[in-house]
Short mmCIF file of N, CA and C in Angstrom, two decimals:
data_model
loop_
_atom_site.label_atom_id
_atom_site.label_comp_id
_atom_site.label_asym_id
_atom_site.label_seq_id
_atom_site.Cartn_x
_atom_site.Cartn_y
_atom_site.Cartn_z
N LEU A 1 -12.51 7.23 18.15
CA LEU A 1 -11.14 7.03 18.59
C LEU A 1 -10.75 5.55 18.51
N ALA A 2 -11.66 4.68 18.87
CA ALA A 2 -11.37 3.24 18.82
C ALA A 2 -11.07 2.79 17.39
N ARG A 3 -11.86 3.29 16.42
CA ARG A 3 -11.64 2.92 15.02
C ARG A 3 -10.28 3.42 14.54
N LYS A 4 -9.92 4.65 14.91
CA LYS A 4 -8.63 5.22 14.52
C LYS A 4 -7.49 4.37 15.10
N ASN A 5 -7.61 3.96 16.36
CA ASN A 5 -6.59 3.12 16.97
C ASN A 5 -6.47 1.78 16.26
N LYS A 6 -7.62 1.22 15.86
CA LYS A 6 -7.62 -0.06 15.14
C LYS A 6 -6.95 0.11 13.78
N GLU A 7 -7.27 1.20 13.07
CA GLU A 7 -6.65 1.45 11.77
C GLU A 7 -5.14 1.65 11.91
N ASP A 8 -4.73 2.39 12.93
CA ASP A 8 -3.30 2.59 13.16
C ASP A 8 -2.58 1.27 13.41
N ALA A 9 -3.21 0.37 14.17
CA ALA A 9 -2.63 -0.94 14.45
C ALA A 9 -2.52 -1.77 13.17
N ILE A 10 -3.54 -1.70 12.32
CA ILE A 10 -3.52 -2.44 11.06
C ILE A 10 -2.42 -1.91 10.15
N ILE A 11 -2.30 -0.58 10.06
CA ILE A 11 -1.26 0.03 9.23
C ILE A 11 0.12 -0.39 9.73
N LYS A 12 0.33 -0.38 11.02
CA LYS A 12 1.61 -0.80 11.58
C LYS A 12 1.90 -2.25 11.21
N MET A 13 0.89 -3.11 11.29
CA MET A 13 1.05 -4.52 10.95
C MET A 13 1.41 -4.68 9.46
N ILE A 14 0.75 -3.93 8.59
CA ILE A 14 1.02 -3.99 7.14
C ILE A 14 2.47 -3.59 6.87
N ARG A 15 2.90 -2.52 7.50
CA ARG A 15 4.26 -2.01 7.26
C ARG A 15 5.33 -2.96 7.79
N ILE A 16 5.10 -3.53 8.95
CA ILE A 16 6.04 -4.51 9.50
C ILE A 16 6.12 -5.71 8.57
N HIS A 17 4.97 -6.16 8.07
CA HIS A 17 4.95 -7.29 7.14
C HIS A 17 5.75 -6.98 5.88
N ALA A 18 5.58 -5.78 5.33
CA ALA A 18 6.30 -5.40 4.11
C ALA A 18 7.81 -5.46 4.32
N GLU A 19 8.27 -4.92 5.42
CA GLU A 19 9.71 -4.93 5.69
C GLU A 19 10.24 -6.34 5.91
N ARG A 20 9.48 -7.17 6.62
CA ARG A 20 9.90 -8.56 6.83
C ARG A 20 9.89 -9.35 5.51
N ALA A 21 8.85 -9.14 4.71
CA ALA A 21 8.74 -9.86 3.43
C ALA A 21 9.90 -9.48 2.52
N HIS A 22 10.31 -8.21 2.53
CA HIS A 22 11.41 -7.77 1.68
C HIS A 22 12.72 -8.44 2.09
N LYS A 23 12.89 -8.68 3.37
CA LYS A 23 14.10 -9.38 3.84
C LYS A 23 14.14 -10.82 3.33
N GLU A 24 12.97 -11.43 3.17
CA GLU A 24 12.89 -12.81 2.68
C GLU A 24 13.05 -12.89 1.17
N GLN A 25 12.48 -11.91 0.46
CA GLN A 25 12.52 -11.90 -1.01
C GLN A 25 12.44 -10.45 -1.48
N ALA A 26 13.50 -9.96 -2.11
CA ALA A 26 13.55 -8.56 -2.54
C ALA A 26 12.48 -8.25 -3.58
N PHE A 27 11.93 -7.05 -3.50
CA PHE A 27 10.94 -6.56 -4.46
C PHE A 27 10.97 -5.04 -4.44
N HIS A 28 10.35 -4.43 -5.45
CA HIS A 28 10.21 -2.97 -5.48
C HIS A 28 8.86 -2.55 -4.91
N TYR A 29 7.84 -3.35 -5.20
CA TYR A 29 6.48 -3.07 -4.73
C TYR A 29 5.89 -4.32 -4.08
N ILE A 30 5.16 -4.10 -3.02
CA ILE A 30 4.31 -5.15 -2.48
C ILE A 30 2.91 -4.54 -2.41
N ILE A 31 1.96 -5.20 -3.03
CA ILE A 31 0.59 -4.70 -3.08
C ILE A 31 -0.29 -5.70 -2.36
N SER A 32 -1.02 -5.21 -1.40
CA SER A 32 -1.87 -6.09 -0.61
C SER A 32 -3.27 -5.49 -0.49
N GLY A 33 -4.15 -6.27 0.05
CA GLY A 33 -5.52 -5.82 0.23
C GLY A 33 -6.17 -6.59 1.37
N HIS A 34 -7.44 -6.53 1.42
CA HIS A 34 -8.27 -7.26 2.36
C HIS A 34 -8.25 -6.69 3.78
N MET A 35 -7.41 -5.71 4.04
CA MET A 35 -7.32 -5.15 5.39
C MET A 35 -8.27 -3.96 5.58
N HIS A 36 -8.87 -3.48 4.51
CA HIS A 36 -9.87 -2.40 4.55
C HIS A 36 -9.31 -1.07 5.04
N VAL A 37 -8.01 -0.90 4.94
CA VAL A 37 -7.37 0.37 5.27
C VAL A 37 -6.40 0.69 4.14
N ARG A 38 -6.60 1.84 3.48
CA ARG A 38 -5.68 2.22 2.41
C ARG A 38 -4.41 2.77 3.05
N ASP A 39 -3.26 2.29 2.54
CA ASP A 39 -1.98 2.75 3.09
C ASP A 39 -0.93 2.72 2.00
N GLU A 40 -0.12 3.75 1.97
CA GLU A 40 1.04 3.81 1.10
C GLU A 40 2.24 4.08 1.99
N TYR A 41 3.23 3.22 1.87
CA TYR A 41 4.39 3.31 2.74
C TYR A 41 5.64 3.07 1.90
N THR A 42 6.60 3.96 2.03
CA THR A 42 7.87 3.82 1.33
C THR A 42 8.98 3.73 2.36
N PHE A 43 9.83 2.74 2.18
CA PHE A 43 11.00 2.62 3.04
C PHE A 43 12.22 2.35 2.16
N GLU A 44 13.39 2.58 2.70
CA GLU A 44 14.61 2.42 1.92
C GLU A 44 15.41 1.22 2.41
N VAL A 45 15.96 0.51 1.44
CA VAL A 45 16.90 -0.56 1.70
C VAL A 45 18.13 -0.22 0.88
N GLY A 46 19.21 0.15 1.55
CA GLY A 46 20.35 0.69 0.83
C GLY A 46 19.94 2.01 0.22
N LYS A 47 20.09 2.12 -1.07
CA LYS A 47 19.68 3.33 -1.77
C LYS A 47 18.39 3.12 -2.56
N LYS A 48 17.77 1.96 -2.43
CA LYS A 48 16.55 1.64 -3.18
C LYS A 48 15.31 1.96 -2.35
N LYS A 49 14.33 2.55 -3.02
CA LYS A 49 13.05 2.82 -2.38
C LYS A 49 12.12 1.64 -2.62
N ILE A 50 11.52 1.17 -1.55
CA ILE A 50 10.60 0.04 -1.59
C ILE A 50 9.22 0.56 -1.23
N HIS A 51 8.21 0.15 -2.00
CA HIS A 51 6.85 0.66 -1.80
C HIS A 51 5.92 -0.46 -1.33
N SER A 52 5.20 -0.17 -0.28
CA SER A 52 4.15 -1.05 0.22
C SER A 52 2.82 -0.32 0.04
N ILE A 53 1.91 -0.95 -0.68
CA ILE A 53 0.60 -0.34 -0.95
C ILE A 53 -0.48 -1.31 -0.52
N ASN A 54 -1.33 -0.86 0.38
CA ASN A 54 -2.50 -1.64 0.75
C ASN A 54 -3.71 -0.96 0.11
N LEU A 55 -4.50 -1.71 -0.61
CA LEU A 55 -5.56 -1.14 -1.45
C LEU A 55 -6.73 -0.51 -0.70
N GLY A 56 -6.94 -0.91 0.51
CA GLY A 56 -8.03 -0.30 1.28
C GLY A 56 -9.39 -0.88 0.93
N SER A 57 -10.41 -0.08 1.15
CA SER A 57 -11.78 -0.53 0.97
C SER A 57 -12.54 0.41 0.04
N TRP A 58 -13.39 -0.17 -0.78
CA TRP A 58 -14.23 0.66 -1.64
C TRP A 58 -15.40 1.24 -0.87
N PHE A 59 -15.59 0.83 0.37
CA PHE A 59 -16.64 1.43 1.19
C PHE A 59 -16.29 2.88 1.52
N GLU A 60 -15.00 3.16 1.66
CA GLU A 60 -14.53 4.50 1.99
C GLU A 60 -14.49 5.39 0.73
N GLU A 61 -13.79 4.92 -0.29
CA GLU A 61 -13.63 5.68 -1.53
C GLU A 61 -13.24 4.70 -2.63
N VAL A 62 -13.91 4.77 -3.75
CA VAL A 62 -13.62 3.87 -4.86
C VAL A 62 -12.46 4.45 -5.67
N LYS A 63 -11.33 3.74 -5.64
CA LYS A 63 -10.16 4.10 -6.42
C LYS A 63 -9.53 2.82 -6.94
N ILE A 64 -8.85 2.95 -8.06
CA ILE A 64 -8.15 1.83 -8.68
C ILE A 64 -6.67 2.17 -8.71
N LEU A 65 -5.84 1.20 -8.38
CA LEU A 65 -4.41 1.40 -8.44
C LEU A 65 -3.92 1.03 -9.84
N LYS A 66 -3.27 1.96 -10.50
CA LYS A 66 -2.70 1.72 -11.82
C LYS A 66 -1.19 1.68 -11.67
N LEU A 67 -0.63 0.51 -11.93
CA LEU A 67 0.81 0.29 -11.80
C LEU A 67 1.43 0.24 -13.19
N THR A 68 2.49 1.03 -13.39
CA THR A 68 3.20 1.02 -14.67
C THR A 68 4.64 0.58 -14.43
N ASP A 69 5.44 0.57 -15.48
CA ASP A 69 6.85 0.19 -15.34
C ASP A 69 7.63 1.18 -14.48
N LYS A 70 7.16 2.42 -14.41
CA LYS A 70 7.93 3.46 -13.72
C LYS A 70 7.36 3.88 -12.38
N ASP A 71 6.04 3.80 -12.20
CA ASP A 71 5.44 4.25 -10.94
C ASP A 71 4.02 3.73 -10.83
N TYR A 72 3.25 4.35 -9.98
CA TYR A 72 1.85 3.98 -9.82
C TYR A 72 1.04 5.24 -9.55
N GLN A 73 -0.25 5.10 -9.75
CA GLN A 73 -1.15 6.21 -9.43
C GLN A 73 -2.52 5.67 -9.08
N TRP A 74 -3.22 6.42 -8.25
CA TRP A 74 -4.60 6.09 -7.94
C TRP A 74 -5.48 6.81 -8.95
N ILE A 75 -6.44 6.11 -9.50
CA ILE A 75 -7.37 6.73 -10.44
C ILE A 75 -8.81 6.40 -10.03
N LEU A 76 -9.70 7.24 -10.47
CA LEU A 76 -11.12 7.02 -10.23
C LEU A 76 -11.67 6.13 -11.32
N PRO A 77 -12.63 5.26 -11.05
CA PRO A 77 -13.16 4.34 -12.06
C PRO A 77 -13.66 5.04 -13.32
N ALA A 78 -14.20 6.22 -13.21
CA ALA A 78 -14.72 6.94 -14.37
C ALA A 78 -13.62 7.33 -15.35
N THR A 79 -12.35 7.34 -14.91
CA THR A 79 -11.26 7.76 -15.77
C THR A 79 -10.50 6.59 -16.37
N VAL A 80 -10.93 5.37 -16.11
CA VAL A 80 -10.26 4.18 -16.63
C VAL A 80 -10.51 4.09 -18.12
N GLU A 81 -9.44 3.85 -18.87
CA GLU A 81 -9.56 3.72 -20.33
C GLU A 81 -9.69 2.29 -20.73
#
């Protein structure tokens, strides 16, 4: 339970940071790491969707974020071309 509470607090902090950062400088995606908690959060500003992605930790599950011009996807290392 303590770990879950800590992860929830970290996720809240990441999301608050994303919203504050967007107010300072507009973006479509903010990608962060080092917090060891994977999180995907989408919020709207006007009619635009803004994405905050925290990469998480490879200790939990090894995944790679692939970002394209249109979207993003998580892929497993074995599927990387």
